[in-house]
Coordinates of N, CA and C and ligand atoms in Angstrom, one line a residue:
X1 N -9.6 -0.2 -1.4 CA -9.0 -0.4 -2.7 C -7.6 -1.2 -2.6
X2 N -7.2 -1.9 -3.6 CA -6.0 -2.7 -3.6 C -4.8 -1.8 -4.1
X3 N -3.9 -1.5 -3.1 CA -2.8 -0.6 -3.4 C -1.7 -1.4 -4.2
X4 N -1.2 -0.7 -5.2 CA -0.1 -1.2 -6.0 C 1.0 -0.2 -6.1
X5 N 2.3 -0.7 -6.0 CA 3.5 0.0 -6.4 C 4.1 -0.7 -7.5
X6 N 4.5 0.1 -8.6 CA 5.1 -0.5 -9.8 C 6.6 -0.2 -9.7
X7 N 7.4 -1.1 -10.1 CA 8.9 -0.9 -10.2 C 9.2 -1.0 -11.7
X8 N 9.9 0.0 -12.3 CA 10.2 -0.1 -13.7 C 11.6 0.6 -13.9
X9 N 12.3 0.0 -14.9 CA 13.7 0.6 -15.2 C 13.7 1.4 -16.5
X10 N 12.6 1.2 -17.3 CA 12.7 1.8 -18.6 C 11.4 2.4 -19.1
X11 N 11.0 1.9 -20.3 CA 9.8 2.5 -21.1 C 8.5 2.6 -20.3
X12 N 8.1 1.6 -19.6 CA 6.9 1.7 -18.8 C 5.6 1.4 -19.5
X13 N 5.6 0.7 -20.6 CA 4.3 0.4 -21.3 C 3.4 -0.5 -20.5
X14 N 4.0 -1.4 -19.7 CA 3.2 -2.3 -18.8 C 2.6 -1.5 -17.7
X15 N 3.3 -0.5 -17.2 CA 2.8 0.4 -16.1 C 1.7 1.2 -16.7
X16 N 1.8 1.7 -17.9 CA 0.8 2.5 -18.6 C -0.4 1.7 -18.8
X17 N -0.3 0.4 -19.2 CA -1.4 -0.4 -19.5 C -2.2 -0.7 -18.2
X18 N -1.5 -0.9 -17.1 CA -2.1 -1.1 -15.8 C -2.9 0.1 -15.3
X19 N -2.2 1.3 -15.6 CA -2.9 2.5 -15.2 C -4.1 2.8 -16.0
X20 N -4.1 2.5 -17.3 CA -5.3 2.6 -18.1 C -6.4 1.7 -17.7
X21 N -6.0 0.5 -17.2 CA -7.0 -0.5 -16.7 C -7.7 0.1 -15.5
X22 N -6.8 0.7 -14.6 CA -7.4 1.3 -13.4 C -8.3 2.4 -13.7
X23 N -7.9 3.3 -14.7 CA -8.7 4.4 -15.1 C -10.1 4.0 -15.7
X24 N -10.0 2.9 -16.5 CA -11.2 2.4 -17.1 C -12.2 1.7 -16.1
X25 N -11.6 1.4 -14.9 CA -12.4 0.6 -14.0 C -12.3 -0.9 -14.3
X26 N -11.4 -1.3 -15.1 CA -11.3 -2.7 -15.4 C -10.6 -3.6 -14.3
X27 N -10.0 -3.0 -13.4 CA -9.4 -3.7 -12.3 C -9.5 -2.9 -11.0
X28 N -9.9 -3.5 -9.9 CA -10.1 -2.7 -8.7 C -8.8 -2.4 -8.0
X29 N -8.0 -1.6 -8.6 CA -6.7 -1.3 -8.1 C -6.4 0.2 -8.0
X30 N -5.5 0.5 -7.1 CA -5.1 1.9 -6.9 C -3.5 1.9 -7.0
X31 N -3.0 2.4 -8.2 CA -1.6 2.5 -8.3 C -1.1 3.7 -7.5
X32 N -0.3 3.5 -6.5 CA 0.1 4.5 -5.6 C 1.4 5.2 -6.0
X33 N 2.3 4.4 -6.7 CA 3.6 5.0 -7.0 C 4.3 4.2 -8.0
X34 N 5.3 4.9 -8.7 CA 6.2 4.2 -9.7 C 7.6 4.5 -9.2
X35 N 8.3 3.4 -8.9 CA 9.7 3.5 -8.4 C 10.6 3.0 -9.5
X36 N 11.8 3.7 -9.6 CA 12.8 3.2 -10.6 C 14.2 3.3 -10.0
X37 N 15.0 2.5 -10.6 CA 16.5 2.5 -10.3 C 17.2 3.4 -11.4
X38 N 16.4 4.0 -12.3 CA 17.0 4.8 -13.4 C 16.3 6.2 -13.4
X39 N 17.1 7.2 -13.1 CA 16.5 8.6 -13.0 C 15.8 9.0 -14.3
X40 N 16.4 8.5 -15.4 CA 15.9 8.9 -16.7 C 14.8 8.0 -17.3
X41 N 14.3 7.0 -16.5 CA 13.4 6.0 -17.1 C 12.1 6.8 -17.6
X42 N 11.7 6.6 -18.8 CA 10.5 7.2 -19.3 C 9.3 6.8 -18.5
X43 N 9.3 5.7 -17.8 CA 8.2 5.3 -17.0 C 7.9 6.3 -15.9
X44 N 9.0 7.0 -15.4 CA 8.8 8.0 -14.4 C 8.0 9.2 -14.9
X45 N 8.2 9.6 -16.2 CA 7.5 10.7 -16.8 C 6.0 10.3 -16.9
X46 N 5.8 9.1 -17.3 CA 4.4 8.6 -17.5 C 3.7 8.8 -16.1
X47 N 4.4 8.4 -15.0 CA 3.7 8.5 -13.7 C 3.5 10.0 -13.4
X48 N 4.5 10.8 -13.5 CA 4.4 12.2 -13.2 C 3.2 12.8 -14.0
X49 N 3.1 12.5 -15.3 CA 2.1 13.1 -16.1 C 0.7 12.6 -15.6
X50 N 0.6 11.5 -15.0 CA -0.6 11.0 -14.5 C -0.9 11.4 -13.1
X51 N 0.0 12.2 -12.5 CA -0.2 12.6 -11.1 C 0.1 11.5 -10.1
X52 N 0.9 10.6 -10.5 CA 1.2 9.5 -9.5 C 2.7 9.7 -9.0
X53 N 2.9 9.4 -7.7 CA 4.2 9.6 -7.2 C 5.3 8.8 -8.0
X54 N 6.3 9.5 -8.3 CA 7.4 9.0 -9.1 C 8.7 9.1 -8.4
X55 N 9.3 8.0 -8.0 CA 10.5 8.0 -7.2 C 11.6 7.3 -7.9
X56 N 12.8 8.0 -7.9 CA 14.0 7.3 -8.5 C 15.1 7.3 -7.4
X57 N 15.6 6.1 -7.2 CA 16.8 5.9 -6.3 C 17.9 5.4 -7.2
X58 N 19.2 5.9 -6.9 CA 20.3 5.5 -7.7 C 21.1 4.4 -7.0
X59 N 21.3 3.3 -7.6 CA 22.1 2.2 -6.9 C 23.5 2.7 -6.5
X60 N 24.1 3.6 -7.3 CA 25.5 4.1 -7.0 C 25.5 4.9 -5.7
X61 N 24.4 5.3 -5.2 CA 24.4 6.1 -3.9 C 24.4 5.1 -2.7
X62 N 24.5 3.8 -3.0 CA 24.4 2.9 -1.9 C 25.7 2.0 -1.9
X63 N 26.2 1.5 -0.8 CA 27.4 0.8 -0.8 C 27.3 -0.6 -1.5
X64 N 26.1 -1.2 -1.4 CA 26.0 -2.5 -2.1 C 24.6 -2.8 -2.5
X65 N 24.4 -3.9 -3.1 CA 23.0 -4.2 -3.7 C 22.0 -4.3 -2.6
X66 N 22.4 -5.0 -1.5 CA 21.4 -5.2 -0.4 C 20.9 -3.8 0.2
X67 N 21.9 -2.9 0.4 CA 21.5 -1.6 0.9 C 20.5 -0.9 0.0
X68 N 20.9 -0.9 -1.3 CA 20.0 -0.3 -2.3 C 18.6 -0.9 -2.3
X69 N 18.6 -2.2 -2.3 CA 17.3 -2.9 -2.3 C 16.5 -2.6 -1.0
X70 N 17.2 -2.6 0.1 CA 16.5 -2.2 1.4 C 15.8 -0.9 1.3
X71 N 16.6 0.1 0.7 CA 16.1 1.5 0.6 C 14.9 1.5 -0.3
X72 N 15.1 0.9 -1.5 CA 14.0 0.9 -2.5 C 12.7 0.3 -2.0
X73 N 12.8 -0.8 -1.3 CA 11.6 -1.5 -0.9 C 11.0 -0.9 0.4
X74 N 11.9 -0.2 1.1 CA 11.4 0.6 2.3 C 10.5 1.8 1.7
X75 N 11.0 2.4 0.7 CA 10.3 3.5 0.0 C 9.0 3.0 -0.5
X76 N 9.1 1.8 -1.2 CA 7.8 1.2 -1.7 C 6.8 0.9 -0.6
X77 N 7.4 0.5 0.6 CA 6.5 0.1 1.7 C 5.8 1.3 2.3
X78 N 6.3 2.5 2.1 CA 5.7 3.8 2.6 C 4.3 4.0 1.9
X79 N 4.1 3.4 0.7 CA 2.9 3.5 0.0 C 1.9 2.4 0.3
X80 N 2.2 1.6 1.3 CA 1.4 0.5 1.8 C 0.8 -0.4 0.7
X81 N 1.7 -0.9 -0.1 CA 1.2 -1.7 -1.3 C 0.7 -3.1 -0.8
X82 N -0.4 -3.5 -1.4 CA -0.9 -4.9 -1.2 C -0.1 -5.8 -2.2
X83 N 0.4 -5.1 -3.3 CA 1.2 -5.9 -4.3 C 2.2 -4.9 -4.9
X84 N 3.4 -5.5 -5.1 CA 4.5 -4.7 -5.8 C 4.6 -5.4 -7.2
X85 N 4.5 -4.6 -8.3 CA 4.5 -5.2 -9.6 C 5.8 -4.8 -10.3
X86 N 6.7 -5.7 -10.6 CA 7.9 -5.4 -11.3 C 7.6 -5.5 -12.8
X87 N 7.7 -4.4 -13.5 CA 7.3 -4.4 -14.9 C 8.4 -3.8 -15.7
X88 N 9.3 -4.6 -16.2 CA 10.5 -4.1 -16.8 C 11.5 -3.5 -15.8
X89 N 11.5 -4.1 -14.6 CA 12.5 -3.7 -13.6 C 13.7 -4.7 -13.7
X90 N 14.9 -4.1 -14.1 CA 16.0 -4.9 -14.6 C 17.0 -5.3 -13.6
X91 N 16.6 -5.4 -12.3 CA 17.6 -5.8 -11.3 C 17.1 -7.1 -10.5
X92 N 18.1 -7.9 -10.2 CA 17.8 -9.0 -9.3 C 17.8 -8.4 -7.9
X93 N 16.9 -8.9 -7.0 CA 16.7 -8.3 -5.7 C 17.3 -9.2 -4.6
X94 N 17.9 -8.6 -3.7 CA 18.5 -9.3 -2.6 C 17.6 -10.2 -1.9
X95 N 18.1 -11.4 -1.6 CA 17.2 -12.5 -1.0 C 16.5 -12.0 0.3
X96 N 17.3 -11.4 1.2 CA 16.7 -10.9 2.4 C 15.6 -9.9 2.3
X97 N 15.7 -9.1 1.3 CA 14.7 -8.0 1.0 C 13.5 -8.6 0.4
X98 N 13.7 -9.4 -0.7 CA 12.5 -9.9 -1.4 C 11.8 -10.9 -0.5
X99 N 12.5 -11.6 0.4 CA 11.9 -12.5 1.3 C 10.8 -11.9 2.2
X100 N 11.0 -10.6 2.4 CA 10.0 -9.9 3.2 C 8.7 -9.6 2.5
X101 N 8.8 -9.8 1.1 CA 7.6 -9.5 0.3 C 7.1 -10.8 -0.4
X102 N 7.4 -11.9 0.3 CA 7.0 -13.2 -0.3 C 5.5 -13.3 -0.6
X103 N 5.2 -13.6 -1.8 CA 3.8 -13.7 -2.2 C 3.1 -12.3 -2.4
X104 N 3.9 -11.2 -2.3 CA 3.4 -9.9 -2.5 C 4.1 -9.1 -3.6
X105 N 4.9 -9.8 -4.4 CA 5.6 -9.1 -5.5 C 5.6 -10.1 -6.7
X106 N 5.2 -9.5 -7.8 CA 5.1 -10.2 -9.1 C 6.0 -9.6 -10.2
X107 N 6.4 -10.4 -11.2 CA 7.2 -9.8 -12.3 C 6.6 -10.3 -13.6
X108 N 6.7 -9.5 -14.6 CA 6.3 -10.0 -15.9 C 7.5 -10.2 -16.8
X109 N 7.6 -11.4 -17.4 CA 8.8 -11.8 -18.1 C 8.4 -12.3 -19.5
X110 N 9.1 -11.8 -20.6 CA 8.7 -12.1 -21.9 C 9.2 -13.5 -22.4
X111 N 8.8 -14.5 -21.8 CA 9.0 -15.9 -22.3 C 8.0 -16.8 -21.6
X112 N 7.9 -18.0 -22.1 CA 7.1 -19.0 -21.5 C 8.0 -19.8 -20.5
X113 N 8.1 -19.2 -19.3 CA 9.0 -19.8 -18.3 C 8.5 -21.2 -18.0
X114 N 9.4 -22.1 -17.7 CA 10.8 -21.9 -17.4 C 11.8 -21.7 -18.5
X115 N 11.2 -21.6 -19.8 CA 12.1 -21.4 -20.9 C 12.6 -19.9 -20.8
X116 N 13.9 -19.7 -21.1 CA 14.5 -18.4 -21.3 C 14.3 -17.4 -20.2
X117 N 14.8 -17.8 -19.0 CA 15.0 -16.7 -18.0 C 16.0 -15.7 -18.5
X118 N 16.1 -14.5 -18.0 CA 17.2 -13.6 -18.4 C 16.8 -12.8 -19.6
X119 N 17.8 -12.3 -20.3 CA 17.7 -11.4 -21.4 C 17.5 -12.0 -22.7
X120 N 17.2 -11.2 -23.8 CA 17.1 -11.6 -25.2 C 16.2 -12.8 -25.4
X121 N 15.1 -12.8 -24.8 CA 14.2 -13.9 -24.9 C 13.6 -14.1 -26.3
X122 N 13.3 -13.0 -27.0 CA 12.8 -13.2 -28.4 C 13.8 -13.8 -29.3
X123 N 15.0 -13.3 -29.2 CA 16.1 -13.8 -30.1 C 16.3 -15.3 -29.8
X124 N 16.3 -15.6 -28.5 CA 16.6 -17.0 -28.2 C 15.5 -17.9 -28.7
X125 N 14.2 -17.5 -28.6 CA 13.1 -18.3 -29.1 C 13.3 -18.5 -30.6
X126 N 13.6 -17.4 -31.3 CA 13.8 -17.5 -32.8 C 15.0 -18.4 -33.1
X127 N 16.1 -18.2 -32.4 CA 17.3 -19.1 -32.7 C 17.0 -20.5 -32.5
X128 N 16.2 -20.8 -31.5 CA 15.9 -22.2 -31.2 C 14.9 -22.8 -32.1
X129 N 14.3 -22.0 -33.0 CA 13.3 -22.5 -34.0 C 12.0 -22.8 -33.3
X130 N 11.7 -22.2 -32.2 CA 10.4 -22.4 -31.5 C 9.3 -21.9 -32.4
X131 N 8.2 -22.6 -32.3 CA 7.0 -22.1 -33.0 C 6.0 -21.4 -32.1
X132 N 6.3 -21.5 -30.8 CA 5.4 -20.8 -29.8 C 6.3 -20.0 -28.8
X133 N 5.9 -18.8 -28.6 CA 6.5 -17.9 -27.7 C 5.5 -17.4 -26.7
X134 N 5.8 -16.5 -25.8 CA 4.8 -16.0 -24.9 C 5.4 -15.2 -23.8
X135 N 4.6 -15.0 -22.8 CA 5.0 -14.2 -21.6 C 4.4 -14.8 -20.4
X136 N 5.1 -14.6 -19.3 CA 4.7 -15.2 -18.0 C 4.7 -14.1 -16.9
X137 N 3.7 -14.2 -16.0 CA 3.7 -13.4 -14.8 C 4.0 -14.4 -13.6
X138 N 5.0 -14.1 -12.8 CA 5.4 -15.0 -11.7 C 5.6 -14.2 -10.4
X139 N 5.5 -15.0 -9.3 CA 5.9 -14.4 -8.1 C 7.4 -14.2 -8.1
X140 N 7.9 -13.1 -7.4 CA 9.3 -12.8 -7.4 C 10.0 -13.5 -6.3
X141 N 11.2 -14.2 -6.6 CA 12.0 -14.8 -5.6 C 13.4 -14.2 -5.9
X142 N 14.4 -14.6 -5.1 CA 15.7 -14.0 -5.2 C 16.4 -14.4 -6.5
X143 N 16.0 -15.6 -7.0 CA 16.7 -16.0 -8.3 C 15.9 -15.5 -9.5
X144 N 16.7 -15.1 -10.5 CA 16.2 -14.4 -11.6 C 15.1 -15.2 -12.4
X145 N 13.9 -14.7 -12.5 CA 12.8 -15.2 -13.3 C 12.5 -16.7 -13.0
X146 N 12.6 -17.1 -11.8 CA 12.3 -18.5 -11.5 C 11.2 -18.7 -10.5
X147 N 10.6 -17.7 -9.9 CA 9.5 -17.8 -8.9 C 8.3 -18.5 -9.5
X148 N 7.4 -19.0 -8.7 CA 6.2 -19.7 -9.1 C 5.4 -18.9 -10.2
X149 N 5.1 -19.6 -11.3 CA 4.4 -18.9 -12.4 C 2.9 -18.9 -12.2
X150 N 2.3 -17.7 -12.3 CA 0.9 -17.6 -12.0 C 0.1 -17.8 -13.4
X151 N 0.6 -17.1 -14.4 CA -0.2 -17.1 -15.6 C 0.7 -16.8 -16.8
X152 N 0.2 -17.3 -18.0 CA 1.0 -17.1 -19.2 C 0.1 -16.7 -20.4
X153 N 0.6 -16.1 -21.3 CA -0.1 -15.9 -22.6 C 0.9 -16.5 -23.7
X154 N 0.3 -17.2 -24.6 CA 1.0 -17.8 -25.7 C 0.9 -17.0 -27.0
X155 N 1.9 -17.1 -27.8 CA 1.9 -16.3 -29.0 C 2.6 -17.2 -30.1
X156 N 1.9 -17.6 -31.2 CA 2.6 -18.4 -32.2 C 3.6 -17.5 -32.9
X157 N 4.8 -18.1 -33.2 CA 5.8 -17.4 -33.9 C 5.6 -17.6 -35.4
X158 N 5.7 -16.5 -36.2 CA 5.5 -16.6 -37.6 C 6.8 -16.9 -38.3
X159 N 6.7 -17.5 -39.5 CA 8.0 -17.8 -40.2 C 8.8 -16.6 -40.5
X160 N 8.1 -15.5 -40.7 CA 8.9 -14.2 -41.1 C 9.1 -13.3 -39.9
X161 N 8.9 -13.8 -38.7 CA 9.1 -13.0 -37.5 C 10.6 -12.6 -37.3
X162 N 10.8 -11.4 -36.9 CA 12.2 -10.9 -36.5 C 12.0 -10.7 -35.0
X163 N 13.1 -10.4 -34.3 CA 13.0 -10.1 -32.9 C 12.1 -8.9 -32.7
X164 N 12.1 -7.9 -33.6 CA 11.3 -6.7 -33.4 C 9.8 -7.0 -33.6
X165 N 9.5 -7.8 -34.6 CA 8.1 -8.0 -34.9 C 7.5 -8.9 -33.7
X166 N 8.3 -9.9 -33.3 CA 7.9 -10.8 -32.2 C 7.7 -10.0 -30.9
X167 N 8.7 -9.1 -30.6 CA 8.6 -8.4 -29.4 C 7.4 -7.4 -29.4
X168 N 7.2 -6.8 -30.5 CA 6.1 -5.9 -30.5 C 4.7 -6.6 -30.5
X169 N 4.6 -7.7 -31.2 CA 3.3 -8.4 -31.1 C 3.1 -9.0 -29.6
X170 N 4.2 -9.4 -29.0 CA 4.1 -10.0 -27.7 C 3.7 -8.9 -26.7
X171 N 4.3 -7.7 -26.9 CA 4.1 -6.6 -25.9 C 2.6 -6.4 -25.6
X172 N 1.8 -6.3 -26.7 CA 0.4 -6.1 -26.6 C -0.3 -7.2 -25.8
X173 N 0.2 -8.4 -26.0 CA -0.3 -9.5 -25.2 C 0.1 -9.5 -23.7
X174 N 1.3 -9.0 -23.5 CA 1.8 -8.9 -22.2 C 0.9 -7.9 -21.4
X175 N 0.6 -6.8 -22.0 CA -0.3 -5.9 -21.3 C -1.6 -6.5 -20.9
X176 N -2.2 -7.3 -21.7 CA -3.5 -8.0 -21.4 C -3.2 -9.0 -20.3
X177 N -2.1 -9.7 -20.4 CA -1.8 -10.7 -19.3 C -1.6 -10.1 -18.0
X178 N -0.9 -9.0 -17.9 CA -0.6 -8.3 -16.7 C -1.9 -7.8 -16.0
X179 N -2.7 -7.2 -16.9 CA -4.0 -6.6 -16.3 C -4.9 -7.7 -15.8
X180 N -5.0 -8.8 -16.5 CA -5.9 -9.9 -16.1 C -5.3 -10.5 -14.8
X181 N -4.0 -10.7 -14.7 CA -3.4 -11.3 -13.5 C -3.6 -10.5 -12.3
X182 N -3.3 -9.2 -12.5 CA -3.4 -8.3 -11.3 C -4.8 -8.1 -10.9
X183 N -5.7 -8.2 -11.9 CA -7.2 -8.1 -11.5 C -7.6 -9.3 -10.6
X184 N -7.1 -10.5 -11.0 CA -7.5 -11.7 -10.2 C -6.9 -11.6 -8.8
X185 N -5.6 -11.1 -8.8 CA -5.0 -11.0 -7.4 C -5.7 -10.0 -6.6
X186 N -6.0 -8.9 -7.2 CA -6.7 -7.8 -6.4 C -8.1 -8.2 -5.9
X187 N -8.7 -9.1 -6.7 CA -10.0 -9.6 -6.3 C -9.9 -10.7 -5.3
X188 N -8.7 -11.1 -4.9 CA -8.5 -12.1 -3.9 C -8.6 -13.5 -4.4
X189 N -8.5 -13.7 -5.7 CA -8.7 -15.1 -6.2 C -7.4 -15.9 -6.3
X190 N -6.2 -15.1 -6.3 CA -5.0 -15.8 -6.4 C -4.1 -15.5 -5.3
X191 N -3.4 -16.5 -4.7 CA -2.4 -16.2 -3.7 C -1.3 -17.3 -3.8
X192 N -0.2 -17.0 -3.1 CA 0.9 -17.9 -3.1 C 0.8 -18.7 -1.8
X193 N 0.5 -20.0 -2.0 CA 0.4 -20.9 -0.8 C 1.6 -21.7 -0.6
X194 N 1.7 -22.5 0.4 CA 2.9 -23.3 0.8 C 3.2 -24.2 -0.4
X195 N 2.2 -24.7 -1.2 CA 2.5 -25.6 -2.3 C 2.6 -25.0 -3.6
X196 N 2.5 -23.6 -3.7 CA 2.6 -23.0 -5.0 C 1.4 -22.0 -5.1
X197 N 1.2 -21.7 -6.4 CA 0.1 -20.7 -6.7 C -1.3 -21.3 -6.5
X198 N -2.1 -20.6 -5.8 CA -3.5 -21.2 -5.5 C -4.5 -20.3 -6.2
X199 N -5.5 -20.9 -6.8 CA -6.6 -20.1 -7.4 C -7.8 -20.5 -6.6
X200 N -8.5 -19.6 -5.9 CA -9.6 -19.8 -5.0 C -9.3 -21.0 -4.1
X201 N -8.1 -21.0 -3.6 CA -7.7 -22.0 -2.6 C -7.2 -23.3 -3.1
X202 N -7.3 -23.5 -4.5 CA -6.8 -24.8 -5.1 C -5.4 -24.6 -5.7
X203 N -4.5 -25.3 -5.3 CA -3.1 -25.2 -5.8 C -3.2 -25.6 -7.3
X204 N -2.5 -24.8 -8.1 CA -2.5 -25.0 -9.6 C -1.3 -25.8 -10.0
X205 N -1.5 -26.8 -10.8 CA -0.3 -27.6 -11.3 C 0.4 -26.9 -12.4
X206 N -0.4 -26.2 -13.2 CA 0.1 -25.5 -14.4 C -0.3 -24.0 -14.4
X207 N 0.4 -23.1 -15.0 CA 0.0 -21.7 -15.0 C -1.4 -21.5 -15.7
X208 N -2.1 -20.5 -15.2 CA -3.3 -20.1 -15.9 C -3.0 -19.6 -17.3
X209 N -3.9 -19.7 -18.2 CA -3.6 -19.3 -19.6 C -4.6 -18.2 -20.0
X210 N -4.1 -17.2 -20.7 CA -4.9 -16.1 -21.1 C -5.6 -16.5 -22.4
X211 N -6.9 -16.4 -22.5 CA -7.6 -16.7 -23.7 C -7.8 -15.5 -24.6
X212 N -8.4 -15.6 -25.7 CA -8.6 -14.5 -26.7 C -9.4 -13.4 -26.1
X213 N -10.3 -13.8 -25.2 CA -11.2 -12.7 -24.6 C -10.5 -12.0 -23.5
X214 N -9.3 -12.3 -23.2 CA -8.6 -11.6 -22.1 C -8.9 -12.2 -20.7
X215 N -9.4 -13.4 -20.7 CA -9.8 -14.1 -19.4 C -8.7 -15.2 -19.1
X216 N -8.4 -15.3 -17.9 CA -7.4 -16.4 -17.5 C -8.2 -17.6 -17.2
X217 N -7.8 -18.7 -17.8 CA -8.5 -20.0 -17.6 C -7.5 -21.0 -17.2
X218 N -8.1 -22.1 -16.6 CA -7.2 -23.2 -16.2 C -6.9 -24.1 -17.4
X219 N -5.7 -24.5 -17.6 CA -5.2 -25.2 -18.8 C -5.8 -26.6 -18.8
Ligands
GRF1 C1 8.5 -6.3 -21.0 O1 8.7 -7.0 -22.2 C2 8.5 -7.1 -19.8 O2 8.0 -8.4 -20.0 C3 10.0 -7.2 -19.5 O3 10.5 -5.9 -19.8 C4 9.7 -5.3 -20.8 C5 9.2 -4.0 -20.1 O4 8.5 -3.2 -21.0 N1 10.2 -7.6 -18.1 P1 7.8 -1.9 -20.5 O5 8.9 -1.1 -19.8 O6 6.7 -2.3 -19.6 O7 7.3 -1.2 -21.8

């Protein structure tokens, strides 16, 4: 089975969606642990209630960011993950630490990257007058939200959308995107090659797109 460790700082709805997919048998994955940098993250309770190892480490217990990241990723490594999934994990990771997980760590970000890395993506899309919003799953690098993009889901913005309505509509799509992407990775179809994201050995020029049926297709 394909082992996964999830990192989350908050609510954990993406973690829950992945777990539900595992339980339904929709993806050949085994979520081994949920790790967090926040002791009170609701995601930790979701993991505990599901009988999954829930681990919180506090950044303030470490002298600097690199030490914390080393400790957190060492703890993750104890679960022998084939993939580390950052799902609402709100910290940039030290370059030396994430470098050791090159091609083995992905993040889900609520924008159509390279648009809007960082925070407040829904508000920024609305302020810019965009008609299309979405979410991206990308490999994690040391720079915030800039690693090679694997897959995206697009969501039309409605004239009456607020940040709340947009965020909530997108979240449902994010869950589908994350499940479909992790499923393809777990089945060995996607990897990070020297030239970028490869699907069945072919380097992709553009991200895969999630269609209405929840399948990732080549654009
Ligand atoms: C999601 O919107 C994700 O894209 C972003 O943070 C949010 C996490 O939500 N990185 P949840 O904790 O998974 O519910």
